[in-house]
PDB file of C-alpha atoms in Angstrom:
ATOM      1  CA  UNK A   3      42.963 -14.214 -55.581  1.00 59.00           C
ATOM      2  CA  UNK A   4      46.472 -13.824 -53.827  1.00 67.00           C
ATOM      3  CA  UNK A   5      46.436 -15.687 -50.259  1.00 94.00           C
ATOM      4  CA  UNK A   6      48.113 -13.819 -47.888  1.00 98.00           C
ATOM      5  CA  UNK A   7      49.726 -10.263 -49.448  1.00 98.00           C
ATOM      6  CA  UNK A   8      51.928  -8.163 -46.908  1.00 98.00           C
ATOM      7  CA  UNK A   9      51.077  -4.416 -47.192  1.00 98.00           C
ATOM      8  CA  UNK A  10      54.119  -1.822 -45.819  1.00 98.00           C
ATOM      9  CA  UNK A  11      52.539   1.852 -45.112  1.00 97.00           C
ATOM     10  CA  UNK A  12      55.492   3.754 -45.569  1.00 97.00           C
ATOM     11  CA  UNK A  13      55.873   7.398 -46.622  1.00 96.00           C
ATOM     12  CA  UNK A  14      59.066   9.722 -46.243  1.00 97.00           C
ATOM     13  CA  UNK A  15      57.139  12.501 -44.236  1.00 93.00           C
ATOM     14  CA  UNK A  16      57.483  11.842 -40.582  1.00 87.00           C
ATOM     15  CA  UNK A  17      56.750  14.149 -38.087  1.00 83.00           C
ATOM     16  CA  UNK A  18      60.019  12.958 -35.821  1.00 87.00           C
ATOM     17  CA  UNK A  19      62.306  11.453 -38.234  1.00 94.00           C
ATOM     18  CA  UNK A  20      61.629  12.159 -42.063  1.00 94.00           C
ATOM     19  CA  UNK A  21      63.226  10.048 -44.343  1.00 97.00           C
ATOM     20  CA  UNK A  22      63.947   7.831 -41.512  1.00 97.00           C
ATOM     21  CA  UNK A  23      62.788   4.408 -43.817  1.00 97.00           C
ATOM     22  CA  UNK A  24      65.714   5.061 -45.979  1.00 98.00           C
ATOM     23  CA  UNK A  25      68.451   5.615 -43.419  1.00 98.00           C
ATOM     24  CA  UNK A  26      70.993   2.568 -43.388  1.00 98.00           C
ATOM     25  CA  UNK A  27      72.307  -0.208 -41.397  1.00 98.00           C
ATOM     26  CA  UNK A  28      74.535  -2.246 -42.571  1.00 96.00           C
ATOM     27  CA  UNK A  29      74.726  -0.640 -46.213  1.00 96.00           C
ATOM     28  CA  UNK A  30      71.049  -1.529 -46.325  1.00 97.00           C
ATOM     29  CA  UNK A  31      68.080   1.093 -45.835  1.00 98.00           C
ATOM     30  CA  UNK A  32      65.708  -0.107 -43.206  1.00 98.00           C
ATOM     31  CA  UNK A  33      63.402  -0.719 -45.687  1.00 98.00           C
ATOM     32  CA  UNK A  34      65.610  -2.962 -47.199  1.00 98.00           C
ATOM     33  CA  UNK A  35      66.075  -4.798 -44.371  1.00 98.00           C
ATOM     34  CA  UNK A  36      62.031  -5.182 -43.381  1.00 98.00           C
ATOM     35  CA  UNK A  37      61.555  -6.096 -47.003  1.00 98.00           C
ATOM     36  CA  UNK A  38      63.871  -9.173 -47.126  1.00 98.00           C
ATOM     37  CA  UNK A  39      62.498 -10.105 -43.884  1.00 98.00           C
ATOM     38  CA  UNK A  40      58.964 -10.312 -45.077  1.00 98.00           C
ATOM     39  CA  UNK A  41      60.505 -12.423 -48.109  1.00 98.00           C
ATOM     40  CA  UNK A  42      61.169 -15.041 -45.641  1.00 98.00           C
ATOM     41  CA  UNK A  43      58.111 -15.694 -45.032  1.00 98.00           C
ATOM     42  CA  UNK A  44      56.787 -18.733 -46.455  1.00 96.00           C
ATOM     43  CA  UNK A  45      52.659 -18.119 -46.266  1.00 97.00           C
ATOM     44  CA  UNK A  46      53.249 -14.766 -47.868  1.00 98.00           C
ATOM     45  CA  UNK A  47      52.536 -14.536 -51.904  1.00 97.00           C
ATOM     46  CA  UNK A  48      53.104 -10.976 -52.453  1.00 97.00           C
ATOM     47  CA  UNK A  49      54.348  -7.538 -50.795  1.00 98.00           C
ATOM     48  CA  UNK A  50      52.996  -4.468 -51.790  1.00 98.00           C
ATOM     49  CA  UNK A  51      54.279  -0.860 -50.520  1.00 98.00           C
ATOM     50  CA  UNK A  52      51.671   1.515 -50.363  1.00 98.00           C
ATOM     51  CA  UNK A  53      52.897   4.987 -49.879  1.00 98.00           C
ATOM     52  CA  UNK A  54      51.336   8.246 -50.888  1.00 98.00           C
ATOM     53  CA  UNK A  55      51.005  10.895 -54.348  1.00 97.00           C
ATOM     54  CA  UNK A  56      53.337  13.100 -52.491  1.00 96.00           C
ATOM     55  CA  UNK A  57      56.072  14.197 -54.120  1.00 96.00           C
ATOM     56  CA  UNK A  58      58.549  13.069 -51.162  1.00 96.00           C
ATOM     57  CA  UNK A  59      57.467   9.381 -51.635  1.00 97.00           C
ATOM     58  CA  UNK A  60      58.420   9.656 -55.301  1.00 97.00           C
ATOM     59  CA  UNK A  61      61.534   7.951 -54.399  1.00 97.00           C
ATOM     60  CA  UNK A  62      59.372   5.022 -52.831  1.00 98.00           C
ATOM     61  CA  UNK A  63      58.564   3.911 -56.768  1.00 97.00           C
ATOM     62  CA  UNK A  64      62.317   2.898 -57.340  1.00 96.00           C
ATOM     63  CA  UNK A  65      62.683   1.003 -54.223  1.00 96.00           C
ATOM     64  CA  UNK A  66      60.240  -1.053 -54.847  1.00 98.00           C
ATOM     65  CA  UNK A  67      60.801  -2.017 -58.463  1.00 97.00           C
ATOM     66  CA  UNK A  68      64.611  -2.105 -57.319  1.00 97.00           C
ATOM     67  CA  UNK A  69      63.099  -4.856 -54.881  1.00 97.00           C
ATOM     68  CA  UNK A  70      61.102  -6.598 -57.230  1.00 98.00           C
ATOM     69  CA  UNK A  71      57.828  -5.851 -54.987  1.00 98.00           C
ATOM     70  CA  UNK A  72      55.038  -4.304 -55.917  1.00 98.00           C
ATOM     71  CA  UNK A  73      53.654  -0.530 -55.342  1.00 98.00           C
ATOM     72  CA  UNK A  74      50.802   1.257 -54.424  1.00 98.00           C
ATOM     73  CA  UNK A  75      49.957   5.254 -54.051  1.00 98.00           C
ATOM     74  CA  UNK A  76      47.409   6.267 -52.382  1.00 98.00           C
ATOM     75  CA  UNK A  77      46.150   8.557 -49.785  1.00 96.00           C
ATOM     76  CA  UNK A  78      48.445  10.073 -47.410  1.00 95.00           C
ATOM     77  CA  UNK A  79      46.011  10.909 -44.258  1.00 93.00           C
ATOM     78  CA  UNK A  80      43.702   8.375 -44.970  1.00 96.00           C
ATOM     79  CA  UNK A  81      45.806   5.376 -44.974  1.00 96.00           C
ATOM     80  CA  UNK A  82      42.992   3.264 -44.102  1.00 97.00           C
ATOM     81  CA  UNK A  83      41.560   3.543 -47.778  1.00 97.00           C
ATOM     82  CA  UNK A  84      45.343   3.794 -49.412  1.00 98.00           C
ATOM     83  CA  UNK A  85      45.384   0.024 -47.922  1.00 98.00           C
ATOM     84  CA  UNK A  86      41.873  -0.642 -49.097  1.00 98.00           C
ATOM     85  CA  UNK A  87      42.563   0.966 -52.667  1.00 98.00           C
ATOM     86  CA  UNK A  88      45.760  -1.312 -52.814  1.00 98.00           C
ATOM     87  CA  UNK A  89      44.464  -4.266 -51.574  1.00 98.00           C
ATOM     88  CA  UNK A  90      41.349  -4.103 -54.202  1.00 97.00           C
ATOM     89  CA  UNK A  91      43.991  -3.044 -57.112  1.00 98.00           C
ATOM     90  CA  UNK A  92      45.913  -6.254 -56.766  1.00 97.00           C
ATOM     91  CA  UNK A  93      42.860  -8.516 -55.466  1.00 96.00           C
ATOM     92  CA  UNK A  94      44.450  -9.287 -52.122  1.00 97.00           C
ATOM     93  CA  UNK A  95      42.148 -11.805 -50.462  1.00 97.00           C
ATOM     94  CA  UNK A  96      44.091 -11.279 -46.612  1.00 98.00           C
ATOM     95  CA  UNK A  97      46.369  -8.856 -45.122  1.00 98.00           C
ATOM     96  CA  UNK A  98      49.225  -9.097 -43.928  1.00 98.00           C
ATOM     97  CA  UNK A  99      49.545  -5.009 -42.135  1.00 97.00           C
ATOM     98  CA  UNK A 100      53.316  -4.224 -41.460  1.00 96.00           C
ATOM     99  CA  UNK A 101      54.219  -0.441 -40.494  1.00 95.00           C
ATOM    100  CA  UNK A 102      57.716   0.689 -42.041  1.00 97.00           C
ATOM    101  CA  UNK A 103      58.895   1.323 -38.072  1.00 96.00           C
ATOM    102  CA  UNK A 104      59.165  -2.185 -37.674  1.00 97.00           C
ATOM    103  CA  UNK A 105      62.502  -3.240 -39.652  1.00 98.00           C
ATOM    104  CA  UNK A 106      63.457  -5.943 -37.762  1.00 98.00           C
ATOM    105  CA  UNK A 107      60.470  -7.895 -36.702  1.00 98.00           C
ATOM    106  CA  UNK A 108      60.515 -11.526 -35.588  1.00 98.00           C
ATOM    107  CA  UNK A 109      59.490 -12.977 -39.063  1.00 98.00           C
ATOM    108  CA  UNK A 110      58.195 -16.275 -36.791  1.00 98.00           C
ATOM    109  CA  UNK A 111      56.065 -13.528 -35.431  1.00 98.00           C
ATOM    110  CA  UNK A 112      54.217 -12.934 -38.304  1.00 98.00           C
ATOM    111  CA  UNK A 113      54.206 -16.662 -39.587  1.00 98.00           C
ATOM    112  CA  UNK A 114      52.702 -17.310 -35.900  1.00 98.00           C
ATOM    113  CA  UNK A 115      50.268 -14.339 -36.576  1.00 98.00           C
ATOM    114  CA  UNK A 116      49.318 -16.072 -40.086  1.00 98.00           C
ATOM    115  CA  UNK A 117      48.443 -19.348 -38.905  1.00 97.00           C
ATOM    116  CA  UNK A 118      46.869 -17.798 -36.097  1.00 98.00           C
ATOM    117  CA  UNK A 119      44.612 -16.770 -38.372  1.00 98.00           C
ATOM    118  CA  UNK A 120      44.354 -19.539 -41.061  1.00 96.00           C
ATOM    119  CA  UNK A 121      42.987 -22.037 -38.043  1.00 96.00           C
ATOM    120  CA  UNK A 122      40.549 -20.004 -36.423  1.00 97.00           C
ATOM    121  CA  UNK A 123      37.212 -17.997 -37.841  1.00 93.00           C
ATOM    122  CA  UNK A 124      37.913 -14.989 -37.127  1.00 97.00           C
ATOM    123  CA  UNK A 125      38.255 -11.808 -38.802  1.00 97.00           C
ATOM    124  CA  UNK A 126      41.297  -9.790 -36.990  1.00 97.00           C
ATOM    125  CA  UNK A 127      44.209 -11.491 -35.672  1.00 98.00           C
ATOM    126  CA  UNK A 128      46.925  -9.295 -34.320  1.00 97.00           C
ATOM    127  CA  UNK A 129      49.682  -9.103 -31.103  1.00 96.00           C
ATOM    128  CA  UNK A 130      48.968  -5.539 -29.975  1.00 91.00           C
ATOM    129  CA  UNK A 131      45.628  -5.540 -28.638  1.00 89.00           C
ATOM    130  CA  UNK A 132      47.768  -4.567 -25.783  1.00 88.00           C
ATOM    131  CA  UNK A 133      51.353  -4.569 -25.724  1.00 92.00           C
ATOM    132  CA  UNK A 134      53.425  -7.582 -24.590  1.00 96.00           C
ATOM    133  CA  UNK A 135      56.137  -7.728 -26.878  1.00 97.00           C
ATOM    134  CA  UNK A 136      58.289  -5.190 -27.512  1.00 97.00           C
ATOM    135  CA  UNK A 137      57.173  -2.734 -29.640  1.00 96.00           C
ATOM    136  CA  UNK A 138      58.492  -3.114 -33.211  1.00 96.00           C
ATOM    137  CA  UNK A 139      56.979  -6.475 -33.065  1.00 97.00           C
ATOM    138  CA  UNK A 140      53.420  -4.888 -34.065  1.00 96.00           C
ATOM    139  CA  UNK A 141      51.762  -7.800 -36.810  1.00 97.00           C
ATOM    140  CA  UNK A 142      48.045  -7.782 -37.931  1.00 97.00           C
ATOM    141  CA  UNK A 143      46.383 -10.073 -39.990  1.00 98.00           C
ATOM    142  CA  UNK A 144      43.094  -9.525 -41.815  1.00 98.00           C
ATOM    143  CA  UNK A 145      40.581  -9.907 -44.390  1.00 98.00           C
ATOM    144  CA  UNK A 146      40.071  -7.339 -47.032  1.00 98.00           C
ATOM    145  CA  UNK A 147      36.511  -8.144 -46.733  1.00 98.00           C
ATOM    146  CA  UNK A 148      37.134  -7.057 -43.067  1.00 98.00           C
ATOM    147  CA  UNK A 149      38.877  -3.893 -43.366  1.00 98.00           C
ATOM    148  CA  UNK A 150      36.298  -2.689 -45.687  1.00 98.00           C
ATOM    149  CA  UNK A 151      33.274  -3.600 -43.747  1.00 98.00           C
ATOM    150  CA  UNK A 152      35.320  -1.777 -41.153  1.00 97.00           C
ATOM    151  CA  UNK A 153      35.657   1.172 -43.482  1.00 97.00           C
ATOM    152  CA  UNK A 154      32.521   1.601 -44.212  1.00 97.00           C
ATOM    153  CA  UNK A 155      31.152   1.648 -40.840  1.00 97.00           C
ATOM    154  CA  UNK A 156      32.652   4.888 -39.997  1.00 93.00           C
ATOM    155  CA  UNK A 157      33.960   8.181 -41.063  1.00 91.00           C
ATOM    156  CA  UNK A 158      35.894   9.254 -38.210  1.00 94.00           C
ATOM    157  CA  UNK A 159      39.264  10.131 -39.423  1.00 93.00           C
ATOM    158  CA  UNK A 160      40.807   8.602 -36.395  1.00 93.00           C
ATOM    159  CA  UNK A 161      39.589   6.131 -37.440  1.00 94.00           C
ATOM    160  CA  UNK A 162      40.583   6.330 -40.746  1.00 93.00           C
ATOM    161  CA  UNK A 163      44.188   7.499 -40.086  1.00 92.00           C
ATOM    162  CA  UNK A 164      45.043   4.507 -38.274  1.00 92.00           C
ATOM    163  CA  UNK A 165      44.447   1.207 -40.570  1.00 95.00           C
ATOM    164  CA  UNK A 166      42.857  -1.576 -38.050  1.00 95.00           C
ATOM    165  CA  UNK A 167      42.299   0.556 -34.752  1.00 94.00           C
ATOM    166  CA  UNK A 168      37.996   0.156 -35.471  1.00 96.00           C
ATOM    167  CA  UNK A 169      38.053  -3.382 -35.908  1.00 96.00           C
ATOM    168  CA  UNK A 170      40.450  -3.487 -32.941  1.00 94.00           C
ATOM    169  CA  UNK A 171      37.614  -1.655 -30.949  1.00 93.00           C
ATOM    170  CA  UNK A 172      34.952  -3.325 -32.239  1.00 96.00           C
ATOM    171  CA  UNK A 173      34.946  -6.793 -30.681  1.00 95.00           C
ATOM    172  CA  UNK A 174      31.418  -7.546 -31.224  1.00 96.00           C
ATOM    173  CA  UNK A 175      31.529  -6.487 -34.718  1.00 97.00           C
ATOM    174  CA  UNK A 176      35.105  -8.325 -35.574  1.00 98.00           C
ATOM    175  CA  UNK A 177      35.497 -11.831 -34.259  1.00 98.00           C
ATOM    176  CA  UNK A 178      39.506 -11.304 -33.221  1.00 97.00           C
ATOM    177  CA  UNK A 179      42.494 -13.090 -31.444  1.00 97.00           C
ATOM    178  CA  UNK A 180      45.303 -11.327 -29.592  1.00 97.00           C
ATOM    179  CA  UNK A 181      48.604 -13.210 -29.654  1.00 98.00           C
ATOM    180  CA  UNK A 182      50.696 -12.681 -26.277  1.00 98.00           C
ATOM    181  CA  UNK A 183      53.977 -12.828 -26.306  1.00 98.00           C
ATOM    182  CA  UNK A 184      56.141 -15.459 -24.146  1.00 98.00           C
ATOM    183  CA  UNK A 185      57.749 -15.337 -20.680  1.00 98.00           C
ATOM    184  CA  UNK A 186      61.023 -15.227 -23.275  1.00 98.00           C
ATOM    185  CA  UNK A 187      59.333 -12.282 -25.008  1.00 98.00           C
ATOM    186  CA  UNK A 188      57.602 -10.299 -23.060  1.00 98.00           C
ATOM    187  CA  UNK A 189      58.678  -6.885 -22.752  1.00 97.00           C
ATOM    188  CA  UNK A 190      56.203  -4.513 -23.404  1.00 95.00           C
ATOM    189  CA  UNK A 191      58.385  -1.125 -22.716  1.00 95.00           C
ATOM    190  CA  UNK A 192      61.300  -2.304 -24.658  1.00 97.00           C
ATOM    191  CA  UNK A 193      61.550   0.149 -28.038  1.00 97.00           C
ATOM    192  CA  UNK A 194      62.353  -1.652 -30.792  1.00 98.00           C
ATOM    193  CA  UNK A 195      60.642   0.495 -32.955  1.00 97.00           C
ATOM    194  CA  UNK A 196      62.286   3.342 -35.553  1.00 97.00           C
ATOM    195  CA  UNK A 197      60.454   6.173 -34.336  1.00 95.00           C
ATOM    196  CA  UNK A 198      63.200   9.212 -33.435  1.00 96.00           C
ATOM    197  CA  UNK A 199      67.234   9.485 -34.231  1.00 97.00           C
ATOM    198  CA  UNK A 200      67.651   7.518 -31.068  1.00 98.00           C
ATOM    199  CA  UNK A 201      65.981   4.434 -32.051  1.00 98.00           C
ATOM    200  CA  UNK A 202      67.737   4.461 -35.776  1.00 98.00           C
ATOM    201  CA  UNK A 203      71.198   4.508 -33.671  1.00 98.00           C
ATOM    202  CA  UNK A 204      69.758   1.256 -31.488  1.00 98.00           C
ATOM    203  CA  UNK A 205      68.283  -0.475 -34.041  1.00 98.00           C
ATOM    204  CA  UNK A 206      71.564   0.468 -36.678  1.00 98.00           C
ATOM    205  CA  UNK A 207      73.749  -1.398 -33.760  1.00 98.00           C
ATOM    206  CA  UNK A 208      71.403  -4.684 -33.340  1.00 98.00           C
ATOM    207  CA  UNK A 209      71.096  -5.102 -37.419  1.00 98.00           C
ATOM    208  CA  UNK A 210      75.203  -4.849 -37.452  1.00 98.00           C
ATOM    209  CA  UNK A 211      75.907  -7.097 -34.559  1.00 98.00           C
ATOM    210  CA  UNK A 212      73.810  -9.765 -35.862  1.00 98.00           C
ATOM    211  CA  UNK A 213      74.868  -9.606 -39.483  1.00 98.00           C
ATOM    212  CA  UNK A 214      78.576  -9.821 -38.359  1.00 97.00           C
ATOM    213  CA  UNK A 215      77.663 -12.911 -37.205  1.00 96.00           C
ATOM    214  CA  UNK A 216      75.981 -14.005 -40.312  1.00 97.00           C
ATOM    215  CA  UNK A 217      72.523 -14.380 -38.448  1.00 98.00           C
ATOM    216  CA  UNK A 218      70.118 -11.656 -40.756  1.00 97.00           C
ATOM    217  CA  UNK A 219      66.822 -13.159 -39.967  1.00 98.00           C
ATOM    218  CA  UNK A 220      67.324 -13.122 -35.627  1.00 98.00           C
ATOM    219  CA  UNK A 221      64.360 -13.315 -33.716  1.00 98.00           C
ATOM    220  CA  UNK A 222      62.794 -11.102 -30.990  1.00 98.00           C
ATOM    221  CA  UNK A 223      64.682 -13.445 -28.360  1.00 98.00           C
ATOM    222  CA  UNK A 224      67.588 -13.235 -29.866  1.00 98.00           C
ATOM    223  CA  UNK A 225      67.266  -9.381 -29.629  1.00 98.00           C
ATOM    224  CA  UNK A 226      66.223  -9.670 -26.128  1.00 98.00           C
ATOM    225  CA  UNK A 227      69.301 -11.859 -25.080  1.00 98.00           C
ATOM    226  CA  UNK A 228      71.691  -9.281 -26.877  1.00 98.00           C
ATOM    227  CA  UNK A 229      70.257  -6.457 -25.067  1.00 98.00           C
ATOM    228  CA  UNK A 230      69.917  -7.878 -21.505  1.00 98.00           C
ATOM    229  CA  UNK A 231      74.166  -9.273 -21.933  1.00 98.00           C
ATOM    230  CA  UNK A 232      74.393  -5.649 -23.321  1.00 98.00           C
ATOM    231  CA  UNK A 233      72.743  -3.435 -21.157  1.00 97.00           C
ATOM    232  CA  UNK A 234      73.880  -0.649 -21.636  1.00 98.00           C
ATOM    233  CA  UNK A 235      72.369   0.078 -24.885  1.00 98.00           C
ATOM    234  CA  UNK A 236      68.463   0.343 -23.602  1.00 97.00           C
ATOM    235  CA  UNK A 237      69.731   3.507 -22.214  1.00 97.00           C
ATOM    236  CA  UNK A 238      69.694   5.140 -26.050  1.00 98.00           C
ATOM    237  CA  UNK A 239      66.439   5.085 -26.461  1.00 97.00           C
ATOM    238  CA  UNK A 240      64.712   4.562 -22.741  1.00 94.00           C
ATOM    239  CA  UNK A 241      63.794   8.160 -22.378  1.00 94.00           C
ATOM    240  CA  UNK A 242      61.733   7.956 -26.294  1.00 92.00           C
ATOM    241  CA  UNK A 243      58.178   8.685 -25.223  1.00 86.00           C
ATOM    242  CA  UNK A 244      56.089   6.219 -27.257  1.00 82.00           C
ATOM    243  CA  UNK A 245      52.378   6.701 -28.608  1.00 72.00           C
ATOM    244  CA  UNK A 246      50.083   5.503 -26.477  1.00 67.00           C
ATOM    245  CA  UNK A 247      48.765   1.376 -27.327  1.00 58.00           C
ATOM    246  CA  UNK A 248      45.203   3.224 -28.739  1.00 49.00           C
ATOM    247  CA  UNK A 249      47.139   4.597 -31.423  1.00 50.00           C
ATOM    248  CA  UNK A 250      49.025   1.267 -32.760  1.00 53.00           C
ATOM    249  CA  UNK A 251      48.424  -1.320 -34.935  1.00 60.00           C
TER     250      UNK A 251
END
């Protein structure tokens, strides 16, 4: 069984910014650039994408394979059992849950996240229980056995819309650990997340500044110290009304 596979949800069909996973920065779709991120990191074995049958996602098969990563299609409402049905297909033994909004997250983030989990018995690990970093910086870390105990306790498709929000309520069912972020990190309202046209124009200027300088793989602090000698670009996004904590991870 694979150790530690990282499983994108990604689909072209959203509500504020369709196609927004393939728009560029840099030359590079932000897929692209969450994909080579997650190739950085060390305890991962394998990335899957698992996106939906719909015909919109059809493009989603030639990313991948043009990525050398593997695919998955699978529900497109109930993307709790797309990342069940994927993570049984390739016998993933832990998961590694990314969202395709997060294309530049802190790969030490997820390492952290890993190990996190690695050292401790427990069956969730994540960083947003509650938000302290910013968000874009969303990581969780699971069992499959986990997510499918956690699957079949319950039918609610809340529940089953959003991947690892019943474990995440569920404390006394799933033994978890909450990472907080840092003094140097901690910035819960800061959007770092590609959610509307606003963010893509944000997040399109941090991905260029930091490649010009040759650094692809910068960190959340490194974001953080860009943005606070550059203030002037939070106001792009700082009016983006952002889905209440419930809803992520």
């Amino acid at each position: 069984m694979i150790k530690f596979s990282a499983i994108i949800e990604a689909r072209m069909n959203s509500s504020r910014l369709p196609g927004k996973i393939l728009y560029k920065a840099n030359n590079r779709s932000f897929l692209y650039h969450l994909i080579s991120r997650l190739k950085k990191v060390q305890q991962i074995n394998e990335i899957i994408l698992a996106t939906t049958q719909n015909k919109n996602d059809d493009i989603l098969s030639s990313v991948a394979k043009k990525n050398k990563i593997k695919l998955f299609r699978g529900s497109e409402l109930n993307v709790k059992k797309r990342v069940l049905d994927a993570a049984k297909k390739f016998k993933v033994k832990n998961i590694v849950s990314i969202t395709s909004d997060c294309p530049i997250i802190d790969i030490n983030l997820i390492s952290q996240a890993i190990e996190t989990f690695k050292i401790n018995n427990v069956d969730f690990v994540s960083n947003c229980d509650f938000r302290s970093y910013p968000d874009g910086m969303d990581v969780a870390v699971y069992s499959t056995k986990s997510l499918f105990k956690s699957y079949k306790l319950t039918k609610n498709k809340f529940y089953r819309e959003h991947v690892t929000l019943f474990m995440k309520h569920n404390k006394k069912k799933f033994k978890q650990i909450n990472i907080v972020a840092p003094k140097n990190m901690f910035w819960p309202e800061l959007g770092l997340t590609l959610d509307e046209y606003k963010d893509y124009i944000l997040l399109k200027k941090i991905i260029e500044y930091f490649h010009n300088k040759k650094n692809f793989y910068f960190t959340c602090d490194d974001v953080i110290k860009y943005l606070i000698k550059n203030k002037n670009l939070l106001k792009i996004n700082s009016n983006i009304k952002r889905k209440p904590i419930k809803y992520i991870c």
